[in-house]
Short mmCIF file of C-alpha atoms in Angstrom, two decimals:
data_model
loop_
_atom_site.label_atom_id
_atom_site.label_comp_id
_atom_site.label_asym_id
_atom_site.label_seq_id
_atom_site.Cartn_x
_atom_site.Cartn_y
_atom_site.Cartn_z
CA UNK A 1 0.13 -0.08 0.06
CA UNK A 2 1.67 3.45 -1.09
CA UNK A 3 1.51 6.48 0.93
CA UNK A 4 0.21 5.54 4.07
CA UNK A 5 2.26 8.29 5.81
CA UNK A 6 4.71 10.36 3.84
CA UNK A 7 7.05 10.35 6.84
CA UNK A 8 6.77 6.40 6.94
CA UNK A 9 9.70 4.52 5.58
CA UNK A 10 8.49 0.79 4.58
CA UNK A 11 11.91 -0.40 3.63
CA UNK A 12 12.99 -1.18 7.52
CA UNK A 13 10.18 -2.90 9.80
CA UNK A 14 7.57 -0.42 11.37
CA UNK A 15 6.88 -1.00 14.98
CA UNK A 16 3.60 0.37 16.75
CA UNK A 17 4.23 2.46 19.96
CA UNK A 18 8.35 2.80 19.54
CA UNK A 19 9.49 4.39 22.49
CA UNK A 20 6.45 5.70 24.30
CA UNK A 21 2.86 6.43 23.45
CA UNK A 22 0.32 4.86 20.78
CA UNK A 23 -0.35 4.60 17.13
CA UNK A 24 -3.83 4.70 15.39
CA UNK A 25 -4.61 2.95 12.18
CA UNK A 26 -7.43 4.47 10.42
CA UNK A 27 -9.41 5.15 7.44
CA UNK A 28 -9.79 1.28 7.19
CA UNK A 29 -12.58 -1.90 6.78
CA UNK A 30 -11.89 -3.46 9.83
CA UNK A 31 -13.29 -7.35 9.98
CA UNK A 32 -12.36 -8.19 13.55
CA UNK A 33 -13.72 -11.94 13.52
CA UNK A 34 -14.70 -10.60 17.00
CA UNK A 35 -18.56 -11.30 17.76
CA UNK A 36 -19.02 -8.52 20.26
CA UNK A 37 -17.65 -5.73 17.27
CA UNK A 38 -18.00 -7.48 14.10
CA UNK A 39 -16.68 -4.47 12.28
CA UNK A 40 -14.28 -1.03 13.02
CA UNK A 41 -12.52 1.57 10.93
CA UNK A 42 -9.49 2.54 13.36
CA UNK A 43 -7.32 0.51 16.10
CA UNK A 44 -4.64 1.39 18.35
CA UNK A 45 -1.81 -0.78 18.71
CA UNK A 46 0.51 -0.52 21.81
CA UNK A 47 4.36 -0.90 22.51
CA UNK A 48 4.02 -4.52 23.02
CA UNK A 49 2.69 -4.60 19.30
CA UNK A 50 -0.98 -5.50 20.78
CA UNK A 51 -4.23 -4.07 20.40
CA UNK A 52 -4.84 -0.77 22.76
CA UNK A 53 -8.53 -0.34 21.44
CA UNK A 54 -10.59 -0.62 18.22
CA UNK A 55 -13.85 0.98 17.27
CA UNK A 56 -14.17 4.13 15.09
CA UNK A 57 -11.59 6.93 14.65
CA UNK A 58 -13.71 9.36 16.37
CA UNK A 59 -14.29 7.07 19.35
CA UNK A 60 -10.69 6.48 19.79
CA UNK A 61 -9.62 10.05 19.04
CA UNK A 62 -12.11 11.02 21.90
CA UNK A 63 -10.64 8.50 24.05
CA UNK A 64 -6.66 9.09 23.29
CA UNK A 65 -6.72 12.38 22.62
CA UNK A 66 -3.32 12.23 20.35
CA UNK A 67 -1.39 9.46 18.88
CA UNK A 68 2.71 9.16 18.39
CA UNK A 69 1.56 8.45 14.46
CA UNK A 70 -1.43 8.30 12.32
CA UNK A 71 -1.39 6.12 9.62
CA UNK A 72 -4.41 6.10 7.22
CA UNK A 73 -5.17 2.71 5.12
CA UNK A 74 -7.42 4.72 2.63
CA UNK A 75 -10.27 2.22 2.83
CA UNK A 76 -8.71 -0.65 2.87
CA UNK A 77 -9.85 -4.34 4.19
CA UNK A 78 -8.12 -5.40 7.02
CA UNK A 79 -8.52 -8.82 8.87
CA UNK A 80 -6.95 -10.93 11.25
CA UNK A 81 -3.54 -12.90 10.15
CA UNK A 82 -4.60 -16.04 8.92
CA UNK A 83 -3.77 -19.12 11.03
CA UNK A 84 -3.19 -22.57 8.85
CA UNK A 85 -3.77 -25.09 11.63
CA UNK A 86 -1.86 -28.00 9.72
CA UNK A 87 0.93 -27.24 7.30
CA UNK A 88 4.26 -28.91 7.44
CA UNK A 89 6.33 -25.72 7.45
CA UNK A 90 9.65 -27.15 7.32
CA UNK A 91 8.70 -29.52 4.37
CA UNK A 92 7.38 -26.14 2.40
CA UNK A 93 10.75 -24.91 2.88
CA UNK A 94 13.14 -27.92 2.16
CA UNK A 95 10.70 -27.89 -1.55
CA UNK A 96 11.68 -24.29 -1.70
CA UNK A 97 15.58 -25.00 -1.23
CA UNK A 98 17.02 -28.39 -1.44
CA UNK A 99 14.51 -31.06 -2.51
CA UNK A 100 12.73 -31.54 -6.21
CA UNK A 101 9.13 -30.31 -6.68
CA UNK A 102 7.18 -33.04 -8.91
CA UNK A 103 3.61 -31.58 -7.81
CA UNK A 104 1.92 -31.32 -10.90
CA UNK A 105 3.88 -33.18 -13.21
CA UNK A 106 1.71 -35.29 -16.03
CA UNK A 107 3.75 -38.46 -17.19
CA UNK A 108 6.55 -40.69 -15.78
CA UNK A 109 8.75 -39.43 -18.83
CA UNK A 110 8.52 -35.68 -17.55
CA UNK A 111 9.10 -36.84 -13.97
CA UNK A 112 12.25 -38.85 -15.09
CA UNK A 113 13.50 -35.68 -17.00
CA UNK A 114 12.89 -33.42 -13.85
CA UNK A 115 14.84 -35.70 -11.93
CA UNK A 116 17.65 -35.84 -14.23
CA UNK A 117 18.06 -32.27 -14.65
CA UNK A 118 17.41 -31.40 -10.80
CA UNK A 119 20.52 -34.45 -10.17
CA UNK A 120 23.00 -32.60 -12.60
CA UNK A 121 22.32 -29.16 -10.99
CA UNK A 122 23.15 -30.74 -7.60
CA UNK A 123 26.13 -32.61 -8.11
CA UNK A 124 27.18 -32.44 -4.25
CA UNK A 125 24.00 -33.61 -3.02
CA UNK A 126 24.45 -37.08 -1.15
CA UNK A 127 20.78 -38.01 -1.68
CA UNK A 128 18.17 -36.74 -4.43
CA UNK A 129 14.92 -36.14 -2.65
CA UNK A 130 12.02 -35.36 -4.90
CA UNK A 131 8.40 -35.14 -3.41
CA UNK A 132 4.72 -34.80 -4.99
CA UNK A 133 3.86 -37.37 -7.51
CA UNK A 134 0.36 -38.91 -7.97
CA UNK A 135 -0.10 -41.37 -10.19
CA UNK A 136 -3.90 -40.30 -10.69
CA UNK A 137 -3.16 -37.37 -12.65
CA UNK A 138 0.13 -39.20 -14.55
CA UNK A 139 -0.40 -40.46 -18.27
CA UNK A 140 0.69 -43.85 -16.81
CA UNK A 141 -1.68 -44.13 -13.96
CA UNK A 142 0.88 -45.87 -12.10
CA UNK A 143 3.74 -44.87 -9.27
CA UNK A 144 7.09 -44.68 -10.93
CA UNK A 145 9.20 -47.74 -9.41
CA UNK A 146 13.07 -48.39 -8.39
CA UNK A 147 13.56 -49.37 -12.03
CA UNK A 148 12.27 -46.25 -13.23
CA UNK A 149 14.66 -44.21 -10.91
CA UNK A 150 17.55 -46.68 -11.70
CA UNK A 151 17.22 -45.32 -15.31
CA UNK A 152 18.10 -41.87 -14.24
CA UNK A 153 20.30 -42.34 -11.43
CA UNK A 154 22.64 -45.08 -10.03
CA UNK A 155 25.54 -43.93 -8.51
CA UNK A 156 23.49 -41.92 -5.72
CA UNK A 157 20.71 -42.79 -3.58
CA UNK A 158 17.24 -41.69 -4.74
CA UNK A 159 13.97 -41.01 -2.56
CA UNK A 160 10.65 -39.91 -4.22
CA UNK A 161 7.49 -39.21 -1.73
CA UNK A 162 4.32 -39.41 -3.10
CA UNK A 163 2.01 -36.19 -2.69
CA UNK A 164 0.33 -37.69 0.35
CA UNK A 165 3.88 -38.58 2.27
CA UNK A 166 2.35 -42.13 3.01
CA UNK A 167 4.45 -43.74 0.10
CA UNK A 168 7.89 -43.33 -0.97
CA UNK A 169 9.93 -44.60 -3.97
CA UNK A 170 13.62 -45.88 -3.71
CA UNK A 171 16.31 -46.48 -6.46
CA UNK A 172 18.32 -49.50 -6.02
CA UNK A 173 21.11 -47.35 -4.37
CA UNK A 174 18.79 -46.15 -1.72
CA UNK A 175 17.88 -49.57 -0.97
CA UNK A 176 21.08 -51.18 -0.73
CA UNK A 177 22.24 -48.24 1.19
CA UNK A 178 19.32 -49.15 3.84
CA UNK A 179 20.34 -52.57 3.89
CA UNK A 180 16.53 -53.79 2.69
CA UNK A 181 15.89 -56.81 0.75
CA UNK A 182 13.15 -59.16 -0.04
CA UNK A 183 13.57 -60.87 3.34
CA UNK A 184 13.09 -57.73 5.29
CA UNK A 185 10.59 -57.94 8.00
CA UNK A 186 7.62 -55.44 7.27
CA UNK A 187 6.85 -53.12 9.78
CA UNK A 188 3.74 -53.18 11.89
CA UNK A 189 1.21 -50.65 10.02
CA UNK A 190 3.58 -50.79 6.69
CA UNK A 191 3.69 -52.37 3.29
CA UNK A 192 6.99 -53.30 1.48
CA UNK A 193 5.49 -53.82 -2.18
CA UNK A 194 6.83 -56.68 -4.34
CA UNK A 195 6.70 -58.08 -7.93
CA UNK A 196 4.75 -61.42 -8.39
CA UNK A 197 8.54 -63.31 -8.12
CA UNK A 198 8.86 -61.31 -4.83
CA UNK A 199 11.58 -59.10 -6.05
CA UNK A 200 11.27 -55.43 -4.57
CA UNK A 201 9.39 -52.85 -6.55
CA UNK A 202 10.76 -50.01 -4.61
CA UNK A 203 7.65 -48.85 -3.08
CA UNK A 204 7.48 -48.44 0.73
CA UNK A 205 4.15 -47.44 2.63
CA UNK A 206 3.48 -46.03 5.80
CA UNK A 207 5.19 -46.87 8.78
CA UNK A 208 7.82 -49.20 6.14
CA UNK A 209 8.86 -45.71 5.17
CA UNK A 210 11.43 -45.50 7.84
CA UNK A 211 13.11 -48.56 6.55
CA UNK A 212 14.53 -45.79 3.86
CA UNK A 213 13.98 -42.64 5.57
CA UNK A 214 16.21 -43.42 8.59
CA UNK A 215 19.53 -43.85 6.47
CA UNK A 216 18.96 -40.49 5.26
CA UNK A 217 21.37 -37.88 6.63
CA UNK A 218 20.02 -35.77 9.50
CA UNK A 219 19.84 -32.05 8.43
CA UNK A 220 22.26 -29.42 9.86
CA UNK A 221 20.80 -26.76 11.91
CA UNK A 222 21.93 -24.35 9.07
CA UNK A 223 19.57 -26.23 6.53
CA UNK A 224 16.58 -26.22 8.88
CA UNK A 225 17.16 -22.76 9.38
CA UNK A 226 17.01 -21.90 5.40
CA UNK A 227 13.90 -24.25 5.19
CA UNK A 228 12.08 -22.60 7.91
CA UNK A 229 12.61 -19.10 6.97
CA UNK A 230 12.29 -19.53 3.45
CA UNK A 231 9.12 -20.74 4.29
CA UNK A 232 8.01 -17.83 6.91
CA UNK A 233 8.76 -15.73 4.13
CA UNK A 234 6.22 -17.81 1.66
CA UNK A 235 3.56 -18.05 4.52
CA UNK A 236 3.81 -14.44 5.24
CA UNK A 237 3.36 -13.64 1.25
CA UNK A 238 -0.12 -15.47 1.68
CA UNK A 239 -1.31 -13.79 4.60
CA UNK A 240 -0.72 -16.66 7.18
CA UNK A 241 1.02 -14.95 10.52
CA UNK A 242 0.54 -18.44 12.51
CA UNK A 243 0.87 -21.99 11.42
CA UNK A 244 1.06 -25.64 13.35
CA UNK A 245 3.99 -27.76 12.03
CA UNK A 246 2.28 -31.06 13.09
CA UNK A 247 5.27 -33.79 12.80
CA UNK A 248 8.70 -32.80 14.34
CA UNK A 249 11.44 -34.88 15.43
CA UNK A 250 13.89 -33.86 18.18
CA UNK A 251 16.67 -31.84 15.33
CA UNK A 252 13.60 -29.84 14.49
CA UNK A 253 12.46 -29.09 17.23
CA UNK A 254 16.06 -27.92 18.51
CA UNK A 255 16.14 -25.88 15.20
CA UNK A 256 13.02 -24.22 16.26
CA UNK A 257 13.77 -23.58 19.93
CA UNK A 258 17.33 -21.86 18.66
CA UNK A 259 15.39 -19.81 15.87
CA UNK A 260 13.37 -18.70 18.86
CA UNK A 261 15.93 -17.94 21.06
CA UNK A 262 17.88 -15.71 18.25
CA UNK A 263 14.52 -13.79 17.54
CA UNK A 264 14.29 -15.35 13.95
CA UNK A 265 11.04 -16.78 13.52
CA UNK A 266 8.39 -14.79 11.69
CA UNK A 267 5.50 -16.93 12.03
CA UNK A 268 4.05 -17.49 14.99
CA UNK A 269 4.53 -21.59 15.31
CA UNK A 270 2.85 -24.31 17.13
CA UNK A 271 5.08 -27.26 16.68
CA UNK A 272 4.26 -31.15 17.40
CA UNK A 273 6.85 -33.44 18.68
CA UNK A 274 6.14 -36.91 16.78
CA UNK A 275 6.12 -39.93 19.30
CA UNK A 276 6.98 -43.04 17.05
CA UNK A 277 9.11 -42.18 14.00
CA UNK A 278 8.02 -43.85 10.99
CA UNK A 279 9.51 -47.51 10.23
CA UNK A 280 10.75 -47.89 14.10
CA UNK A 281 9.19 -49.06 17.17
CA UNK A 282 11.62 -46.85 19.28
CA UNK A 283 9.34 -44.04 20.89
CA UNK A 284 11.29 -40.62 20.48
CA UNK A 285 12.04 -38.94 23.80
CA UNK A 286 9.50 -36.42 25.11
CA UNK A 287 10.79 -32.60 25.32
CA UNK A 288 10.22 -30.06 27.74
CA UNK A 289 6.98 -28.69 27.21
CA UNK A 290 7.86 -25.05 25.53
CA UNK A 291 6.23 -21.51 25.12
CA UNK A 292 6.89 -18.18 23.85
CA UNK A 293 5.27 -15.63 22.07
CA UNK A 294 6.83 -17.06 18.50
CA UNK A 295 6.86 -20.56 19.93
CA UNK A 296 4.62 -23.22 21.62
CA UNK A 297 5.65 -27.18 21.83
CA UNK A 298 2.65 -28.20 23.95
CA UNK A 299 1.30 -31.08 21.68
CA UNK A 300 2.14 -34.48 20.87
CA UNK A 301 1.79 -35.68 17.25
CA UNK A 302 0.46 -39.29 16.28
CA UNK A 303 -0.39 -41.04 13.25
CA UNK A 304 -3.12 -43.73 13.31
CA UNK A 305 -3.62 -44.69 9.38
CA UNK A 306 -2.56 -43.35 6.14
CA UNK A 307 -4.50 -41.26 3.49
CA UNK A 308 -7.77 -41.54 1.48
CA UNK A 309 -5.59 -40.61 -2.04
CA UNK A 310 -3.33 -43.42 -1.46
CA UNK A 311 -6.18 -45.77 -0.44
CA UNK A 312 -4.17 -46.46 3.43
CA UNK A 313 -6.72 -44.85 5.25
CA UNK A 314 -8.02 -47.36 7.62
CA UNK A 315 -11.92 -47.38 6.75
CA UNK A 316 -14.99 -49.56 7.88
CA UNK A 317 -15.86 -50.38 4.22
CA UNK A 318 -13.62 -51.89 1.69
CA UNK A 319 -12.06 -49.23 -1.12
CA UNK A 320 -13.65 -49.05 -4.26
CA UNK A 321 -12.55 -51.64 -6.99
CA UNK A 322 -10.60 -53.76 -4.26
CA UNK A 323 -10.97 -57.55 -2.83
CA UNK A 324 -12.39 -56.22 0.78
CA UNK A 325 -9.30 -53.86 1.60
CA UNK A 326 -10.32 -51.53 4.11
CA UNK A 327 -6.52 -49.77 4.59
CA UNK A 328 -4.08 -49.55 7.11
CA UNK A 329 -4.21 -48.76 11.03
CA UNK A 330 -1.05 -47.75 11.75
CA UNK A 331 -1.20 -48.23 16.07
CA UNK A 332 -2.73 -50.75 17.92
CA UNK A 333 -4.66 -49.29 21.38
CA UNK A 334 -2.06 -50.30 23.93
CA UNK A 335 1.08 -48.75 22.31
CA UNK A 336 -1.18 -45.65 21.29
CA UNK A 337 -2.56 -45.08 25.03
CA UNK A 338 0.64 -46.00 26.85
CA UNK A 339 2.70 -43.53 24.82
CA UNK A 340 0.35 -40.79 24.87
CA UNK A 341 -0.61 -40.98 28.70
CA UNK A 342 3.56 -40.23 29.11
CA UNK A 343 2.47 -37.09 27.60
CA UNK A 344 -0.34 -36.57 29.00
CA UNK A 345 0.62 -36.97 32.41
CA UNK A 346 3.51 -34.24 31.81
CA UNK A 347 0.77 -31.94 30.24
CA UNK A 348 1.27 -32.32 26.69
CA UNK A 349 -2.11 -32.35 24.52
CA UNK A 350 -2.46 -34.97 21.84
CA UNK A 351 -3.02 -34.57 18.27
CA UNK A 352 -3.34 -37.51 15.88
CA UNK A 353 -3.51 -38.41 12.32
CA UNK A 354 -7.09 -39.88 11.62
CA UNK A 355 -8.78 -40.37 8.55
CA UNK A 356 -10.88 -43.71 8.26
CA UNK A 357 -13.39 -45.11 10.36
CA UNK A 358 -11.31 -47.48 12.01
CA UNK A 359 -8.62 -44.63 12.97
CA UNK A 360 -11.08 -42.14 14.27
CA UNK A 361 -13.03 -44.78 16.60
CA UNK A 362 -9.56 -45.85 17.77
CA UNK A 363 -7.99 -42.50 18.31
CA UNK A 364 -11.42 -41.13 20.43
CA UNK A 365 -11.20 -44.48 22.46
CA UNK A 366 -7.64 -43.59 23.48
CA UNK A 367 -8.77 -39.96 24.20
CA UNK A 368 -11.37 -40.75 26.14
CA UNK A 369 -9.21 -42.78 28.43
CA UNK A 370 -6.67 -40.03 28.49
CA UNK A 371 -9.63 -37.38 29.12
CA UNK A 372 -10.16 -39.66 32.35
CA UNK A 373 -6.65 -38.60 33.82
CA UNK A 374 -6.95 -34.83 32.54
CA UNK A 375 -10.06 -33.43 31.14
CA UNK A 376 -8.60 -30.24 31.13
CA UNK A 377 -6.31 -30.86 28.32
CA UNK A 378 -7.70 -30.15 24.69
CA UNK A 379 -7.21 -32.80 22.06
CA UNK A 380 -7.61 -32.57 18.38
CA UNK A 381 -7.80 -35.04 15.27
CA UNK A 382 -6.13 -34.28 12.29
CA UNK A 383 -7.85 -34.35 9.15
CA UNK A 384 -11.42 -36.23 10.33
CA UNK A 385 -12.26 -38.03 6.91
CA UNK A 386 -15.18 -39.30 8.31
CA UNK A 387 -17.77 -39.05 11.52
CA UNK A 388 -20.34 -41.30 12.86
CA UNK A 389 -22.98 -39.76 15.70
CA UNK A 390 -20.64 -41.55 18.65
CA UNK A 391 -17.49 -39.57 16.80
CA UNK A 392 -19.20 -36.63 17.32
CA UNK A 393 -20.67 -37.12 20.85
CA UNK A 394 -17.03 -37.60 21.78
CA UNK A 395 -15.45 -34.60 20.07
CA UNK A 396 -18.31 -32.71 22.05
CA UNK A 397 -17.60 -34.19 24.97
CA UNK A 398 -13.82 -33.50 25.39
CA UNK A 399 -14.23 -30.21 23.85
CA UNK A 400 -11.68 -31.14 20.72
CA UNK A 401 -10.79 -29.40 17.61
CA UNK A 402 -11.22 -31.08 14.25
CA UNK A 403 -8.55 -29.99 11.94
CA UNK A 404 -9.39 -30.28 8.32
CA UNK A 405 -8.11 -29.40 4.65
CA UNK A 406 -11.10 -28.59 2.05
CA UNK A 407 -8.35 -28.06 -0.26
CA UNK A 408 -7.73 -32.02 -0.61
CA UNK A 409 -11.32 -31.85 -2.26
CA UNK A 410 -9.69 -29.22 -4.84
CA UNK A 411 -6.53 -31.12 -6.08
CA UNK A 412 -7.34 -34.99 -4.92
CA UNK A 413 -11.05 -35.39 -6.28
CA UNK A 414 -9.87 -37.84 -8.95
CA UNK A 415 -8.05 -39.95 -6.42
CA UNK A 416 -10.93 -39.99 -4.24
CA UNK A 417 -13.30 -40.70 -6.94
CA UNK A 418 -11.13 -43.61 -8.11
CA UNK A 419 -10.82 -45.26 -4.60
CA UNK A 420 -14.17 -44.17 -2.33
CA UNK A 421 -17.56 -45.24 -3.24
CA UNK A 422 -20.57 -42.46 -3.84
CA UNK A 423 -21.70 -43.25 -0.53
CA UNK A 424 -18.63 -41.93 1.14
CA UNK A 425 -18.02 -39.29 -1.29
CA UNK A 426 -20.99 -37.46 -0.12
CA UNK A 427 -19.72 -37.44 3.43
CA UNK A 428 -16.29 -37.22 2.95
CA UNK A 429 -14.53 -34.12 5.09
CA UNK A 430 -17.56 -33.25 6.61
CA UNK A 431 -17.04 -29.53 7.75
CA UNK A 432 -20.92 -28.49 7.91
CA UNK A 433 -21.40 -31.61 10.21
CA UNK A 434 -18.64 -30.74 12.53
CA UNK A 435 -19.86 -26.87 12.80
CA UNK A 436 -23.69 -28.03 13.19
CA UNK A 437 -22.94 -30.06 15.94
CA UNK A 438 -21.12 -27.12 17.86
CA UNK A 439 -17.21 -28.77 17.38
CA UNK A 440 -14.47 -26.46 16.97
CA UNK A 441 -13.04 -26.47 12.91
CA UNK A 442 -9.84 -25.22 11.94
CA UNK A 443 -8.99 -24.86 8.62
CA UNK A 444 -5.54 -25.71 7.17
CA UNK A 445 -3.78 -27.23 3.64
CA UNK A 446 -1.37 -29.99 5.01
CA UNK A 447 0.99 -28.21 2.36
CA UNK A 448 3.02 -29.82 0.90
CA UNK A 449 0.75 -32.86 0.52
CA UNK A 450 -1.03 -30.58 -1.98
CA UNK A 451 0.37 -27.87 -4.16
CA UNK A 452 -1.77 -25.17 -3.64
CA UNK A 453 -1.41 -23.62 0.15
CA UNK A 454 -3.32 -20.26 -0.77
CA UNK A 455 -5.78 -19.61 2.07
CA UNK A 456 -8.20 -18.15 -0.01
CA UNK A 457 -8.77 -21.13 -2.44
CA UNK A 458 -8.90 -23.55 0.68
CA UNK A 459 -11.58 -21.11 1.86
CA UNK A 460 -13.53 -21.18 -1.95
CA UNK A 461 -13.08 -24.96 -1.42
CA UNK A 462 -14.80 -24.83 1.77
CA UNK A 463 -17.86 -22.69 0.54
CA UNK A 464 -18.26 -24.67 -2.69
CA UNK A 465 -17.01 -28.01 -2.48
CA UNK A 466 -15.74 -27.61 -6.01
CA UNK A 467 -12.56 -29.45 -7.13
CA UNK A 468 -10.04 -28.11 -9.79
CA UNK A 469 -12.16 -29.84 -12.78
CA UNK A 470 -15.15 -27.88 -11.46
CA UNK A 471 -16.74 -31.49 -10.06
CA UNK A 472 -18.77 -30.92 -6.98
CA UNK A 473 -17.67 -33.59 -3.78
CA UNK A 474 -20.07 -33.80 -0.59
CA UNK A 475 -22.43 -30.59 -1.52
CA UNK A 476 -24.16 -30.94 1.72
CA UNK A 477 -21.33 -30.35 3.40
CA UNK A 478 -20.62 -26.93 2.24
CA UNK A 479 -19.83 -23.72 4.77
CA UNK A 480 -20.06 -20.19 4.61
CA UNK A 481 -17.38 -17.53 4.14
CA UNK A 482 -18.02 -16.42 7.96
CA UNK A 483 -17.53 -20.03 8.95
CA UNK A 484 -14.65 -20.82 6.92
CA UNK A 485 -13.00 -17.09 7.79
CA UNK A 486 -13.51 -18.12 11.36
CA UNK A 487 -12.50 -21.62 11.27
CA UNK A 488 -8.86 -19.77 9.72
CA UNK A 489 -8.39 -17.35 12.63
CA UNK A 490 -10.49 -17.68 15.89
CA UNK A 491 -10.86 -21.50 15.12
CA UNK A 492 -7.12 -22.33 14.73
CA UNK A 493 -6.64 -19.92 17.43
CA UNK A 494 -8.64 -22.72 19.91
CA UNK A 495 -6.64 -25.15 18.04
CA UNK A 496 -3.61 -23.52 19.44
CA UNK A 497 -5.01 -22.92 22.59
CA UNK A 498 -4.39 -19.63 22.39
CA UNK A 499 -7.49 -17.62 21.81
CA UNK A 500 -7.18 -15.37 24.06
CA UNK A 501 -3.66 -14.09 22.53
CA UNK A 502 -4.69 -14.18 18.73
CA UNK A 503 -7.56 -15.10 16.16
CA UNK A 504 -9.42 -11.92 16.03
CA UNK A 505 -8.84 -8.11 16.40
CA UNK A 506 -9.80 -7.64 19.80
CA UNK A 507 -8.26 -5.64 22.82
CA UNK A 508 -5.88 -6.96 24.52
CA UNK A 509 -4.58 -9.72 21.75
CA UNK A 510 -1.40 -9.39 19.30
CA UNK A 511 -2.01 -6.89 16.39
CA UNK A 512 -1.37 -9.87 13.84
CA UNK A 513 -3.58 -8.48 10.40
CA UNK A 514 -3.49 -8.70 6.85
CA UNK A 515 -4.52 -6.05 4.41
CA UNK A 516 -6.51 -7.51 1.55
CA UNK A 517 -7.00 -6.41 -1.95
CA UNK A 518 -10.67 -6.86 -2.29
CA UNK A 519 -13.41 -7.49 0.60
CA UNK A 520 -13.98 -11.06 0.74
CA UNK A 521 -17.87 -10.09 1.67
CA UNK A 522 -18.39 -8.46 -1.63
CA UNK A 523 -17.21 -11.04 -3.91
CA UNK A 524 -19.05 -14.23 -5.94
CA UNK A 525 -15.63 -16.07 -5.76
CA UNK A 526 -13.15 -15.70 -2.66
CA UNK A 527 -10.04 -17.27 -4.58
CA UNK A 528 -8.52 -14.76 -6.15
CA UNK A 529 -8.36 -12.66 -3.01
CA UNK A 530 -4.51 -11.47 -2.61
CA UNK A 531 -3.03 -10.48 0.59
CA UNK A 532 -0.97 -6.89 0.07
CA UNK A 533 0.52 -6.46 3.79
CA UNK A 534 1.00 -8.52 6.64
CA UNK A 535 1.37 -7.20 9.92
CA UNK A 536 2.93 -9.10 13.19
CA UNK A 537 3.15 -7.70 16.56
CA UNK A 538 2.20 -4.54 14.98
CA UNK A 539 5.35 -4.82 12.49
CA UNK A 540 5.15 -4.17 8.60
CA UNK A 541 6.62 -7.64 8.14
CA UNK A 542 5.73 -8.21 4.21
CA UNK A 543 4.82 -6.08 1.41
CA UNK A 544 3.46 -6.97 -1.86
#
């Protein structure tokens, strides 16, 4: 935005309330997402980067008299900063730095060429990593195999992660380094795919992924730093001021804490330590709980099943065109409960990836028993593919959050149509059911599982349930713009257990807000809404 104040230098970060006194922004259309004051045209922000007052400019001038600085927003629209409640932030950064992005490719031939070019440009990379392959959009309608990878690279290990992150493909060198053979025992909740003659295809699913991934050299702090900060810049450009990174190992947690201590985090982060890594029965060490203005580590993460697009989520009915196959449960009750209880005993909440009926039933059984230990903790389920009435009752009784991703419908509809019956398609990812039953909904994208992490495309999909090809999945699960925007702000703040400090433009909360190019409530389609500016703690941190 130009000419907010002729004395303002936007080449340097702006802090409200620098020194003493307060500043006012005025002549704005402020959508607060606070039911007590839905709209305002002015806001006063103090030297802590928090909202001191909000209302009309006339009211605030009468209340405060004078201000250290006045900034005219020239009628622009302001909303609270958006909060993606489930997005693999460091993996977004990985794809933008050290990893080959193959999301959107149309054939294995194209994939091989990209892999070849990437390897040539990165001669010093010990492993060649790629992510985003989706067989349903490939001409060949199949995943690559180790033979496909071997045709391109034989002297270095290669590992390619499917778009869902629940399936990976390794070349012969990676398999050799990992010590995997036809005789390798398959981990519980995983699969090593083989040809009819018993030879390896190079394809690993779910907990079997760790057989390869555990041999990939760990990232250095500098690499994690570059990935996280690169991702933060990208998120800020989309108006995302808070995010949940939902699966962290010990090294990633340490990197986040170090970056926070150095004051380098730009997005408010909620990070989930992963309790049981893929391909291992070894339980990850439980860290100390941590909380600051920009980082909290207070919730642990589990995976109870796979994904719908890869047909590995644990359903209670068979997948389409299969001989009774219902997906994969990755945990049994005893291990799940015992490992989660250790965390609950130390004050951690629990978040669990659960998509299919079996997985949600198992997760809620564990949560119900944990609830008896400490009913004050807020647990959550990530994704929530389906809900029974019993599930709904459990969500309500335990004051839980459903962290959901309408964007899956936009990008993965063809996968769902290929794997799910028509009856399941009508009720998959039931956002409206969640809201109709008074359950907290937090919206998110799960990027980089999907290529499109633009919040407004996600919101438009929540409103219309339209896929990229125009087809509609689950027409009875549409929600309103107001509901979707609430779930991206207040709902996600509730999921973070931080609704008292963020999520709406309310007195006492952080001055995290964004300036939009259009008023979304005046549009038929909100997918092309853009963020012009992003402000965090009263600081202009990104400008288009």
